[in-house]
Amino acid sequence: MSQKLLLSAKEIDIILHRLACQLIENHTHFRDTVLIGVQPRGKFLADRIRQILVNEYEVTDIKLGYLDITFYRDDFRRGEKPLEANKTHIDFVVEDKRVVFIDDVLYTGRSIRSALTAVQSFGRPQEIELLTLIDRRFSRHLPIQPNYRGRQVDAINKEKVKVHWVENEGEDAVYLVSGF
């Protein structure tokens, strides 16, 4: 198995600031906007984006939640190993809100399709956008595209993009892994 560094911690930090600025441009005061991290890996990115918005750009009153999509996935009962659910934490109503889904890697689009179905349990959003750190553009199975993308990566199907977060893996980095 070989891995190639695609993004260093410094590059990730620069991209996160750019994404935060793009959100500010489109949502200004965030009064009618909610951020939702798609579990499990979108939680880390959502936390970071919120932290930058609050601490560095002084945006207040940002509603942030985490959405578990495990039981909404189309491959829920297809694997050998049972899927492990995460915890959904959304303590606000999404009815008539502008929802921004946040996930680390957009690959086939199936996770986002699942999130679109799952979020309906919390109300009917006015609009839904997608923010992703990595967009694997040649691997889409569904017609889903991000509104905000950190970096576009062209990876063939036998390669995997792995995002490491200091909170989980002890470092901020993005790798292209092959030969697994």
PDB file of N, CA and C in Angstrom, residues 45-147:
ATOM      1  N   LEU A  45     -14.909  18.292   9.999  1.00  0.00           N
ATOM      2  CA  LEU A  45     -14.860  19.450   9.102  1.00  0.00           C
ATOM      3  C   LEU A  45     -15.866  20.508   9.550  1.00  0.00           C
ATOM      4  N   ALA A  46     -17.076  20.099   9.917  1.00  0.00           N
ATOM      5  CA  ALA A  46     -18.101  21.041  10.361  1.00  0.00           C
ATOM      6  C   ALA A  46     -17.640  21.794  11.613  1.00  0.00           C
ATOM      7  N   ASP A  47     -17.040  21.068  12.555  1.00  0.00           N
ATOM      8  CA  ASP A  47     -16.528  21.707  13.771  1.00  0.00           C
ATOM      9  C   ASP A  47     -15.471  22.751  13.439  1.00  0.00           C
ATOM     10  N   ARG A  48     -14.576  22.408  12.527  1.00  0.00           N
ATOM     11  CA  ARG A  48     -13.502  23.332  12.144  1.00  0.00           C
ATOM     12  C   ARG A  48     -14.057  24.584  11.464  1.00  0.00           C
ATOM     13  N   ILE A  49     -14.994  24.379  10.536  1.00  0.00           N
ATOM     14  CA  ILE A  49     -15.586  25.523   9.826  1.00  0.00           C
ATOM     15  C   ILE A  49     -16.280  26.450  10.828  1.00  0.00           C
ATOM     16  N   ARG A  50     -17.066  25.869  11.727  1.00  0.00           N
ATOM     17  CA  ARG A  50     -17.761  26.685  12.733  1.00  0.00           C
ATOM     18  C   ARG A  50     -16.747  27.434  13.598  1.00  0.00           C
ATOM     19  N   GLN A  51     -15.708  26.752  14.018  1.00  0.00           N
ATOM     20  CA  GLN A  51     -14.680  27.365  14.859  1.00  0.00           C
ATOM     21  C   GLN A  51     -14.051  28.575  14.160  1.00  0.00           C
ATOM     22  N   ILE A  52     -13.751  28.454  12.891  1.00  0.00           N
ATOM     23  CA  ILE A  52     -13.168  29.560  12.126  1.00  0.00           C
ATOM     24  C   ILE A  52     -14.172  30.706  12.013  1.00  0.00           C
ATOM     25  N   LEU A  53     -15.427  30.390  11.706  1.00  0.00           N
ATOM     26  CA  LEU A  53     -16.452  31.433  11.574  1.00  0.00           C
ATOM     27  C   LEU A  53     -16.626  32.211  12.880  1.00  0.00           C
ATOM     28  N   VAL A  54     -16.650  31.509  13.998  1.00  0.00           N
ATOM     29  CA  VAL A  54     -16.882  32.147  15.297  1.00  0.00           C
ATOM     30  C   VAL A  54     -15.635  32.875  15.785  1.00  0.00           C
ATOM     31  N   ASN A  55     -14.503  32.199  15.809  1.00  0.00           N
ATOM     32  CA  ASN A  55     -13.297  32.752  16.426  1.00  0.00           C
ATOM     33  C   ASN A  55     -12.558  33.768  15.562  1.00  0.00           C
ATOM     34  N   GLU A  56     -12.553  33.567  14.271  1.00  0.00           N
ATOM     35  CA  GLU A  56     -11.744  34.438  13.425  1.00  0.00           C
ATOM     36  C   GLU A  56     -12.544  35.458  12.637  1.00  0.00           C
ATOM     37  N   TYR A  57     -13.816  35.152  12.364  1.00  0.00           N
ATOM     38  CA  TYR A  57     -14.647  36.091  11.599  1.00  0.00           C
ATOM     39  C   TYR A  57     -15.805  36.631  12.419  1.00  0.00           C
ATOM     40  N   GLU A  58     -15.853  36.269  13.712  1.00  0.00           N
ATOM     41  CA  GLU A  58     -16.814  36.787  14.680  1.00  0.00           C
ATOM     42  C   GLU A  58     -18.267  36.668  14.232  1.00  0.00           C
ATOM     43  N   VAL A  59     -18.574  35.561  13.578  1.00  0.00           N
ATOM     44  CA  VAL A  59     -19.959  35.263  13.223  1.00  0.00           C
ATOM     45  C   VAL A  59     -20.574  34.594  14.442  1.00  0.00           C
ATOM     46  N   THR A  60     -21.654  35.150  14.943  1.00  0.00           N
ATOM     47  CA  THR A  60     -22.260  34.602  16.159  1.00  0.00           C
ATOM     48  C   THR A  60     -23.525  33.821  15.829  1.00  0.00           C
ATOM     49  N   ASP A  61     -23.959  33.046  16.775  1.00  0.00           N
ATOM     50  CA  ASP A  61     -25.218  32.303  16.689  1.00  0.00           C
ATOM     51  C   ASP A  61     -25.286  31.377  15.471  1.00  0.00           C
ATOM     52  N   ILE A  62     -24.256  30.573  15.301  1.00  0.00           N
ATOM     53  CA  ILE A  62     -24.266  29.586  14.215  1.00  0.00           C
ATOM     54  C   ILE A  62     -24.849  28.290  14.763  1.00  0.00           C
ATOM     55  N   LYS A  63     -25.879  27.816  14.112  1.00  0.00           N
ATOM     56  CA  LYS A  63     -26.481  26.544  14.510  1.00  0.00           C
ATOM     57  C   LYS A  63     -25.737  25.421  13.785  1.00  0.00           C
ATOM     58  N   LEU A  64     -25.232  24.463  14.572  1.00  0.00           N
ATOM     59  CA  LEU A  64     -24.478  23.344  14.018  1.00  0.00           C
ATOM     60  C   LEU A  64     -25.044  22.046  14.556  1.00  0.00           C
ATOM     61  N   GLY A  65     -25.287  21.104  13.657  1.00  0.00           N
ATOM     62  CA  GLY A  65     -25.762  19.792  14.049  1.00  0.00           C
ATOM     63  C   GLY A  65     -24.993  18.708  13.319  1.00  0.00           C
ATOM     64  N   TYR A  66     -25.234  17.460  13.729  1.00  0.00           N
ATOM     65  CA  TYR A  66     -24.593  16.307  13.104  1.00  0.00           C
ATOM     66  C   TYR A  66     -25.678  15.314  12.725  1.00  0.00           C
ATOM     67  N   LEU A  67     -25.617  14.817  11.506  1.00  0.00           N
ATOM     68  CA  LEU A  67     -26.653  13.939  10.978  1.00  0.00           C
ATOM     69  C   LEU A  67     -26.089  12.552  10.701  1.00  0.00           C
ATOM     70  N   ASP A  68     -26.690  11.541  11.323  1.00  0.00           N
ATOM     71  CA  ASP A  68     -26.308  10.161  11.047  1.00  0.00           C
ATOM     72  C   ASP A  68     -27.162   9.646   9.889  1.00  0.00           C
ATOM     73  N   ILE A  69     -26.516   9.085   8.888  1.00  0.00           N
ATOM     74  CA  ILE A  69     -27.229   8.611   7.692  1.00  0.00           C
ATOM     75  C   ILE A  69     -27.220   7.094   7.564  1.00  0.00           C
ATOM     76  N   THR A  70     -26.719   6.401   8.573  1.00  0.00           N
ATOM     77  CA  THR A  70     -26.514   4.948   8.500  1.00  0.00           C
ATOM     78  C   THR A  70     -27.734   4.204   7.982  1.00  0.00           C
ATOM     79  N   PHE A  71     -28.900   4.451   8.574  1.00  0.00           N
ATOM     80  CA  PHE A  71     -30.094   3.676   8.228  1.00  0.00           C
ATOM     81  C   PHE A  71     -30.815   4.209   6.994  1.00  0.00           C
ATOM     82  N   TYR A  72     -30.275   5.247   6.375  1.00  0.00           N
ATOM     83  CA  TYR A  72     -30.833   5.798   5.140  1.00  0.00           C
ATOM     84  C   TYR A  72     -30.003   5.401   3.917  1.00  0.00           C
ATOM     85  N   ARG A  73     -28.889   4.724   4.159  1.00  0.00           N
ATOM     86  CA  ARG A  73     -27.995   4.330   3.062  1.00  0.00           C
ATOM     87  C   ARG A  73     -28.621   3.223   2.218  1.00  0.00           C
ATOM     88  N   ASP A  74     -28.347   3.232   0.922  1.00  0.00           N
ATOM     89  CA  ASP A  74     -28.897   2.189   0.049  1.00  0.00           C
ATOM     90  C   ASP A  74     -28.126   0.872   0.164  1.00  0.00           C
ATOM     91  N   ASP A  75     -26.977   0.886   0.865  1.00  0.00           N
ATOM     92  CA  ASP A  75     -26.218  -0.344   1.081  1.00  0.00           C
ATOM     93  C   ASP A  75     -26.320  -0.812   2.533  1.00  0.00           C
ATOM     94  N   PHE A  76     -27.349  -0.353   3.238  1.00  0.00           N
ATOM     95  CA  PHE A  76     -27.509  -0.629   4.663  1.00  0.00           C
ATOM     96  C   PHE A  76     -27.423  -2.114   4.997  1.00  0.00           C
ATOM     97  N   ARG A  77     -28.084  -2.968   4.231  1.00  0.00           N
ATOM     98  CA  ARG A  77     -28.095  -4.402   4.547  1.00  0.00           C
ATOM     99  C   ARG A  77     -27.339  -5.234   3.510  1.00  0.00           C
ATOM    100  N   ARG A  78     -26.433  -4.636   2.786  1.00  0.00           N
ATOM    101  CA  ARG A  78     -25.778  -5.358   1.699  1.00  0.00           C
ATOM    102  C   ARG A  78     -24.429  -5.942   2.069  1.00  0.00           C
ATOM    103  N   GLY A  79     -23.797  -5.444   3.094  1.00  0.00           N
ATOM    104  CA  GLY A  79     -22.442  -5.892   3.422  1.00  0.00           C
ATOM    105  C   GLY A  79     -22.422  -7.072   4.361  1.00  0.00           C
ATOM    106  N   GLU A  80     -21.252  -7.658   4.477  1.00  0.00           N
ATOM    107  CA  GLU A  80     -21.037  -8.778   5.398  1.00  0.00           C
ATOM    108  C   GLU A  80     -21.095  -8.286   6.843  1.00  0.00           C
ATOM    109  N   LYS A  81     -20.513  -7.130   7.067  1.00  0.00           N
ATOM    110  CA  LYS A  81     -20.401  -6.578   8.405  1.00  0.00           C
ATOM    111  C   LYS A  81     -21.536  -5.576   8.643  1.00  0.00           C
ATOM    112  N   PRO A  82     -22.224  -5.659   9.772  1.00  0.00           N
ATOM    113  CA  PRO A  82     -23.292  -4.691  10.042  1.00  0.00           C
ATOM    114  C   PRO A  82     -22.720  -3.279  10.192  1.00  0.00           C
ATOM    115  N   LEU A  83     -23.430  -2.295   9.659  1.00  0.00           N
ATOM    116  CA  LEU A  83     -22.989  -0.908   9.772  1.00  0.00           C
ATOM    117  C   LEU A  83     -23.193  -0.422  11.203  1.00  0.00           C
ATOM    118  N   GLU A  84     -22.309   0.445  11.644  1.00  0.00           N
ATOM    119  CA  GLU A  84     -22.380   0.982  12.987  1.00  0.00           C
ATOM    120  C   GLU A  84     -22.921   2.405  12.929  1.00  0.00           C
ATOM    121  N   ALA A  85     -23.991   2.649  13.649  1.00  0.00           N
ATOM    122  CA  ALA A  85     -24.625   3.964  13.628  1.00  0.00           C
ATOM    123  C   ALA A  85     -23.845   4.962  14.470  1.00  0.00           C
ATOM    124  N   ASN A  86     -23.941   6.223  14.071  1.00  0.00           N
ATOM    125  CA  ASN A  86     -23.404   7.339  14.848  1.00  0.00           C
ATOM    126  C   ASN A  86     -24.585   8.052  15.486  1.00  0.00           C
ATOM    127  N   LYS A  87     -24.302   9.080  16.222  1.00  0.00           N
ATOM    128  CA  LYS A  87     -25.380   9.791  16.903  1.00  0.00           C
ATOM    129  C   LYS A  87     -25.758  11.044  16.124  1.00  0.00           C
ATOM    130  N   THR A  88     -27.047  11.191  15.862  1.00  0.00           N
ATOM    131  CA  THR A  88     -27.554  12.423  15.276  1.00  0.00           C
ATOM    132  C   THR A  88     -27.751  13.429  16.398  1.00  0.00           C
ATOM    133  N   HIS A  89     -27.271  14.629  16.177  1.00  0.00           N
ATOM    134  CA  HIS A  89     -27.490  15.701  17.145  1.00  0.00           C
ATOM    135  C   HIS A  89     -27.922  16.938  16.365  1.00  0.00           C
ATOM    136  N   ILE A  90     -29.216  17.131  16.286  1.00  0.00           N
ATOM    137  CA  ILE A  90     -29.775  18.330  15.654  1.00  0.00           C
ATOM    138  C   ILE A  90     -30.819  18.866  16.625  1.00  0.00           C
ATOM    139  N   ASP A  91     -30.493  19.949  17.300  1.00  0.00           N
ATOM    140  CA  ASP A  91     -31.401  20.503  18.303  1.00  0.00           C
ATOM    141  C   ASP A  91     -32.090  21.779  17.799  1.00  0.00           C
ATOM    142  N   PHE A  92     -32.374  21.788  16.501  1.00  0.00           N
ATOM    143  CA  PHE A  92     -33.079  22.901  15.882  1.00  0.00           C
ATOM    144  C   PHE A  92     -33.936  22.346  14.757  1.00  0.00           C
ATOM    145  N   VAL A  93     -34.894  23.131  14.313  1.00  0.00           N
ATOM    146  CA  VAL A  93     -35.770  22.741  13.212  1.00  0.00           C
ATOM    147  C   VAL A  93     -35.164  23.270  11.923  1.00  0.00           C
ATOM    148  N   VAL A  94     -35.182  22.482  10.881  1.00  0.00           N
ATOM    149  CA  VAL A  94     -34.624  22.925   9.602  1.00  0.00           C
ATOM    150  C   VAL A  94     -35.703  23.500   8.672  1.00  0.00           C
ATOM    151  N   GLU A  95     -36.932  23.499   9.138  1.00  0.00           N
ATOM    152  CA  GLU A  95     -38.050  24.024   8.352  1.00  0.00           C
ATOM    153  C   GLU A  95     -37.747  25.450   7.877  1.00  0.00           C
ATOM    154  N   ASP A  96     -37.799  25.653   6.563  1.00  0.00           N
ATOM    155  CA  ASP A  96     -37.571  26.961   5.927  1.00  0.00           C
ATOM    156  C   ASP A  96     -36.182  27.543   6.178  1.00  0.00           C
ATOM    157  N   LYS A  97     -35.225  26.717   6.562  1.00  0.00           N
ATOM    158  CA  LYS A  97     -33.849  27.177   6.767  1.00  0.00           C
ATOM    159  C   LYS A  97     -33.004  26.843   5.539  1.00  0.00           C
ATOM    160  N   ARG A  98     -31.919  27.563   5.412  1.00  0.00           N
ATOM    161  CA  ARG A  98     -30.915  27.235   4.407  1.00  0.00           C
ATOM    162  C   ARG A  98     -29.935  26.279   5.081  1.00  0.00           C
ATOM    163  N   VAL A  99     -29.901  25.040   4.616  1.00  0.00           N
ATOM    164  CA  VAL A  99     -29.076  23.997   5.209  1.00  0.00           C
ATOM    165  C   VAL A  99     -27.793  23.848   4.392  1.00  0.00           C
ATOM    166  N   VAL A 100     -26.669  23.795   5.083  1.00  0.00           N
ATOM    167  CA  VAL A 100     -25.390  23.505   4.427  1.00  0.00           C
ATOM    168  C   VAL A 100     -24.901  22.168   4.982  1.00  0.00           C
ATOM    169  N   PHE A 101     -24.945  21.131   4.136  1.00  0.00           N
ATOM    170  CA  PHE A 101     -24.356  19.845   4.505  1.00  0.00           C
ATOM    171  C   PHE A 101     -22.849  19.976   4.400  1.00  0.00           C
ATOM    172  N   ILE A 102     -22.135  19.384   5.358  1.00  0.00           N
ATOM    173  CA  ILE A 102     -20.678  19.433   5.363  1.00  0.00           C
ATOM    174  C   ILE A 102     -20.156  18.005   5.469  1.00  0.00           C
ATOM    175  N   ASP A 103     -19.317  17.615   4.500  1.00  0.00           N
ATOM    176  CA  ASP A 103     -18.712  16.285   4.512  1.00  0.00           C
ATOM    177  C   ASP A 103     -17.280  16.398   4.007  1.00  0.00           C
ATOM    178  N   ASP A 104     -16.429  15.462   4.419  1.00  0.00           N
ATOM    179  CA  ASP A 104     -15.013  15.579   4.075  1.00  0.00           C
ATOM    180  C   ASP A 104     -14.714  15.223   2.623  1.00  0.00           C
ATOM    181  N   VAL A 105     -15.309  14.121   2.108  1.00  0.00           N
ATOM    182  CA  VAL A 105     -15.031  13.690   0.736  1.00  0.00           C
ATOM    183  C   VAL A 105     -16.345  13.419   0.015  1.00  0.00           C
ATOM    184  N   LEU A 106     -16.507  14.016  -1.151  1.00  0.00           N
ATOM    185  CA  LEU A 106     -17.640  13.696  -2.027  1.00  0.00           C
ATOM    186  C   LEU A 106     -17.120  12.701  -3.051  1.00  0.00           C
ATOM    187  N   TYR A 107     -17.654  11.486  -2.997  1.00  0.00           N
ATOM    188  CA  TYR A 107     -17.185  10.407  -3.850  1.00  0.00           C
ATOM    189  C   TYR A 107     -18.302  10.020  -4.821  1.00  0.00           C
ATOM    190  N   THR A 108     -19.133   9.070  -4.465  1.00  0.00           N
ATOM    191  CA  THR A 108     -20.188   8.612  -5.383  1.00  0.00           C
ATOM    192  C   THR A 108     -21.430   9.484  -5.314  1.00  0.00           C
ATOM    193  N   GLY A 109     -21.619  10.189  -4.198  1.00  0.00           N
ATOM    194  CA  GLY A 109     -22.814  10.994  -3.993  1.00  0.00           C
ATOM    195  C   GLY A 109     -23.881  10.273  -3.184  1.00  0.00           C
ATOM    196  N   ARG A 110     -23.661   9.009  -2.898  1.00  0.00           N
ATOM    197  CA  ARG A 110     -24.676   8.218  -2.191  1.00  0.00           C
ATOM    198  C   ARG A 110     -24.865   8.671  -0.736  1.00  0.00           C
ATOM    199  N   SER A 111     -23.816   9.092  -0.076  1.00  0.00           N
ATOM    200  CA  SER A 111     -23.954   9.585   1.300  1.00  0.00           C
ATOM    201  C   SER A 111     -24.804  10.852   1.336  1.00  0.00           C
ATOM    202  N   ILE A 112     -24.601  11.712   0.367  1.00  0.00           N
ATOM    203  CA  ILE A 112     -25.371  12.955   0.326  1.00  0.00           C
ATOM    204  C   ILE A 112     -26.827  12.656  -0.018  1.00  0.00           C
ATOM    205  N   ARG A 113     -27.067  11.701  -0.902  1.00  0.00           N
ATOM    206  CA  ARG A 113     -28.446  11.301  -1.193  1.00  0.00           C
ATOM    207  C   ARG A 113     -29.118  10.809   0.081  1.00  0.00           C
ATOM    208  N   SER A 114     -28.398  10.037   0.871  1.00  0.00           N
ATOM    209  CA  SER A 114     -28.924   9.552   2.146  1.00  0.00           C
ATOM    210  C   SER A 114     -29.200  10.708   3.103  1.00  0.00           C
ATOM    211  N   ALA A 115     -28.304  11.678   3.131  1.00  0.00           N
ATOM    212  CA  ALA A 115     -28.485  12.846   3.999  1.00  0.00           C
ATOM    213  C   ALA A 115     -29.709  13.655   3.578  1.00  0.00           C
ATOM    214  N   LEU A 116     -29.942  13.756   2.274  1.00  0.00           N
ATOM    215  CA  LEU A 116     -31.123  14.476   1.777  1.00  0.00           C
ATOM    216  C   LEU A 116     -32.407  13.830   2.291  1.00  0.00           C
ATOM    217  N   THR A 117     -32.427  12.513   2.337  1.00  0.00           N
ATOM    218  CA  THR A 117     -33.593  11.795   2.852  1.00  0.00           C
ATOM    219  C   THR A 117     -33.686  11.948   4.371  1.00  0.00           C
ATOM    220  N   ALA A 118     -32.577  11.778   5.071  1.00  0.00           N
ATOM    221  CA  ALA A 118     -32.572  11.806   6.543  1.00  0.00           C
ATOM    222  C   ALA A 118     -32.971  13.167   7.097  1.00  0.00           C
ATOM    223  N   VAL A 119     -32.561  14.239   6.460  1.00  0.00           N
ATOM    224  CA  VAL A 119     -32.823  15.577   7.005  1.00  0.00           C
ATOM    225  C   VAL A 119     -34.313  15.924   6.975  1.00  0.00           C
ATOM    226  N   GLN A 120     -35.080  15.243   6.142  1.00  0.00           N
ATOM    227  CA  GLN A 120     -36.521  15.505   6.064  1.00  0.00           C
ATOM    228  C   GLN A 120     -37.224  15.225   7.396  1.00  0.00           C
ATOM    229  N   SER A 121     -36.627  14.411   8.248  1.00  0.00           N
ATOM    230  CA  SER A 121     -37.192  14.132   9.572  1.00  0.00           C
ATOM    231  C   SER A 121     -37.199  15.365  10.465  1.00  0.00           C
ATOM    232  N   PHE A 122     -36.415  16.365  10.109  1.00  0.00           N
ATOM    233  CA  PHE A 122     -36.281  17.568  10.932  1.00  0.00           C
ATOM    234  C   PHE A 122     -36.976  18.774  10.323  1.00  0.00           C
ATOM    235  N   GLY A 123     -37.736  18.563   9.253  1.00  0.00           N
ATOM    236  CA  GLY A 123     -38.452  19.647   8.595  1.00  0.00           C
ATOM    237  C   GLY A 123     -38.069  19.740   7.131  1.00  0.00           C
ATOM    238  N   ARG A 124     -38.707  20.667   6.440  1.00  0.00           N
ATOM    239  CA  ARG A 124     -38.448  20.867   5.018  1.00  0.00           C
ATOM    240  C   ARG A 124     -37.602  22.126   4.831  1.00  0.00           C
ATOM    241  N   PRO A 125     -36.340  21.942   4.468  1.00  0.00           N
ATOM    242  CA  PRO A 125     -35.463  23.108   4.291  1.00  0.00           C
ATOM    243  C   PRO A 125     -35.900  23.968   3.106  1.00  0.00           C
ATOM    244  N   GLN A 126     -35.588  25.235   3.192  1.00  0.00           N
ATOM    245  CA  GLN A 126     -35.825  26.152   2.085  1.00  0.00           C
ATOM    246  C   GLN A 126     -34.863  25.834   0.941  1.00  0.00           C
ATOM    247  N   GLU A 127     -33.636  25.480   1.317  1.00  0.00           N
ATOM    248  CA  GLU A 127     -32.570  25.234   0.342  1.00  0.00           C
ATOM    249  C   GLU A 127     -31.514  24.359   1.012  1.00  0.00           C
ATOM    250  N   ILE A 128     -30.849  23.530   0.216  1.00  0.00           N
ATOM    251  CA  ILE A 128     -29.755  22.713   0.736  1.00  0.00           C
ATOM    252  C   ILE A 128     -28.533  22.916  -0.151  1.00  0.00           C
ATOM    253  N   GLU A 129     -27.398  23.188   0.496  1.00  0.00           N
ATOM    254  CA  GLU A 129     -26.121  23.321  -0.199  1.00  0.00           C
ATOM    255  C   GLU A 129     -25.168  22.264   0.353  1.00  0.00           C
ATOM    256  N   LEU A 130     -24.080  22.065  -0.374  1.00  0.00           N
ATOM    257  CA  LEU A 130     -23.083  21.078   0.032  1.00  0.00           C
ATOM    258  C   LEU A 130     -21.699  21.706   0.045  1.00  0.00           C
ATOM    259  N   LEU A 131     -21.011  21.528   1.181  1.00  0.00           N
ATOM    260  CA  LEU A 131     -19.622  21.946   1.326  1.00  0.00           C
ATOM    261  C   LEU A 131     -18.802  20.687   1.565  1.00  0.00           C
ATOM    262  N   THR A 132     -17.749  20.523   0.785  1.00  0.00           N
ATOM    263  CA  THR A 132     -16.894  19.350   0.934  1.00  0.00           C
ATOM    264  C   THR A 132     -15.426  19.757   0.805  1.00  0.00           C
ATOM    265  N   LEU A 133     -14.582  19.113   1.582  1.00  0.00           N
ATOM    266  CA  LEU A 133     -13.155  19.395   1.509  1.00  0.00           C
ATOM    267  C   LEU A 133     -12.568  18.842   0.215  1.00  0.00           C
ATOM    268  N   ILE A 134     -12.924  17.600  -0.129  1.00  0.00           N
ATOM    269  CA  ILE A 134     -12.394  16.935  -1.315  1.00  0.00           C
ATOM    270  C   ILE A 134     -13.542  16.505  -2.224  1.00  0.00           C
ATOM    271  N   ASP A 135     -13.426  16.845  -3.498  1.00  0.00           N
ATOM    272  CA  ASP A 135     -14.404  16.439  -4.511  1.00  0.00           C
ATOM    273  C   ASP A 135     -13.717  15.492  -5.487  1.00  0.00           C
ATOM    274  N   ARG A 136     -14.093  14.220  -5.420  1.00  0.00           N
ATOM    275  CA  ARG A 136     -13.578  13.225  -6.380  1.00  0.00           C
ATOM    276  C   ARG A 136     -14.509  13.243  -7.577  1.00  0.00           C
ATOM    277  N   ARG A 137     -14.225  14.076  -8.545  1.00  0.00           N
ATOM    278  CA  ARG A 137     -15.195  14.382  -9.585  1.00  0.00           C
ATOM    279  C   ARG A 137     -15.465  13.277 -10.600  1.00  0.00           C
ATOM    280  N   PHE A 138     -14.600  12.310 -10.784  1.00  0.00           N
ATOM    281  CA  PHE A 138     -14.827  11.292 -11.811  1.00  0.00           C
ATOM    282  C   PHE A 138     -15.454  10.017 -11.263  1.00  0.00           C
ATOM    283  N   SER A 139     -15.956  10.055 -10.037  1.00  0.00           N
ATOM    284  CA  SER A 139     -16.454   8.839  -9.408  1.00  0.00           C
ATOM    285  C   SER A 139     -17.930   8.907  -9.048  1.00  0.00           C
ATOM    286  N   ARG A 140     -18.628   9.909  -9.535  1.00  0.00           N
ATOM    287  CA  ARG A 140     -20.008  10.130  -9.127  1.00  0.00           C
ATOM    288  C   ARG A 140     -20.946   9.101  -9.723  1.00  0.00           C
ATOM    289  N   HIS A 141     -21.838   8.563  -8.884  1.00  0.00           N
ATOM    290  CA  HIS A 141     -22.906   7.668  -9.330  1.00  0.00           C
ATOM    291  C   HIS A 141     -24.223   8.414  -9.441  1.00  0.00           C
ATOM    292  N   LEU A 142     -24.310   9.544  -8.762  1.00  0.00           N
ATOM    293  CA  LEU A 142     -25.532  10.349  -8.736  1.00  0.00           C
ATOM    294  C   LEU A 142     -25.204  11.783  -9.142  1.00  0.00           C
ATOM    295  N   PRO A 143     -26.168  12.511  -9.682  1.00  0.00           N
ATOM    296  CA  PRO A 143     -25.900  13.879 -10.145  1.00  0.00           C
ATOM    297  C   PRO A 143     -25.864  14.881  -8.989  1.00  0.00           C
ATOM    298  N   ILE A 144     -24.861  14.759  -8.134  1.00  0.00           N
ATOM    299  CA  ILE A 144     -24.696  15.622  -6.966  1.00  0.00           C
ATOM    300  C   ILE A 144     -23.350  16.326  -7.083  1.00  0.00           C
ATOM    301  N   GLN A 145     -23.367  17.648  -6.919  1.00  0.00           N
ATOM    302  CA  GLN A 145     -22.149  18.453  -7.010  1.00  0.00           C
ATOM    303  C   GLN A 145     -22.069  19.380  -5.804  1.00  0.00           C
ATOM    304  N   PRO A 146     -20.874  19.685  -5.330  1.00  0.00           N
ATOM    305  CA  PRO A 146     -20.759  20.597  -4.177  1.00  0.00           C
ATOM    306  C   PRO A 146     -20.937  22.058  -4.594  1.00  0.00           C
ATOM    307  N   ASN A 147     -21.496  22.844  -3.684  1.00  0.00           N
ATOM    308  CA  ASN A 147     -21.565  24.298  -3.868  1.00  0.00           C
ATOM    309  C   ASN A 147     -20.240  24.929  -3.454  1.00  0.00           C
TER     310      ASN A 147
END
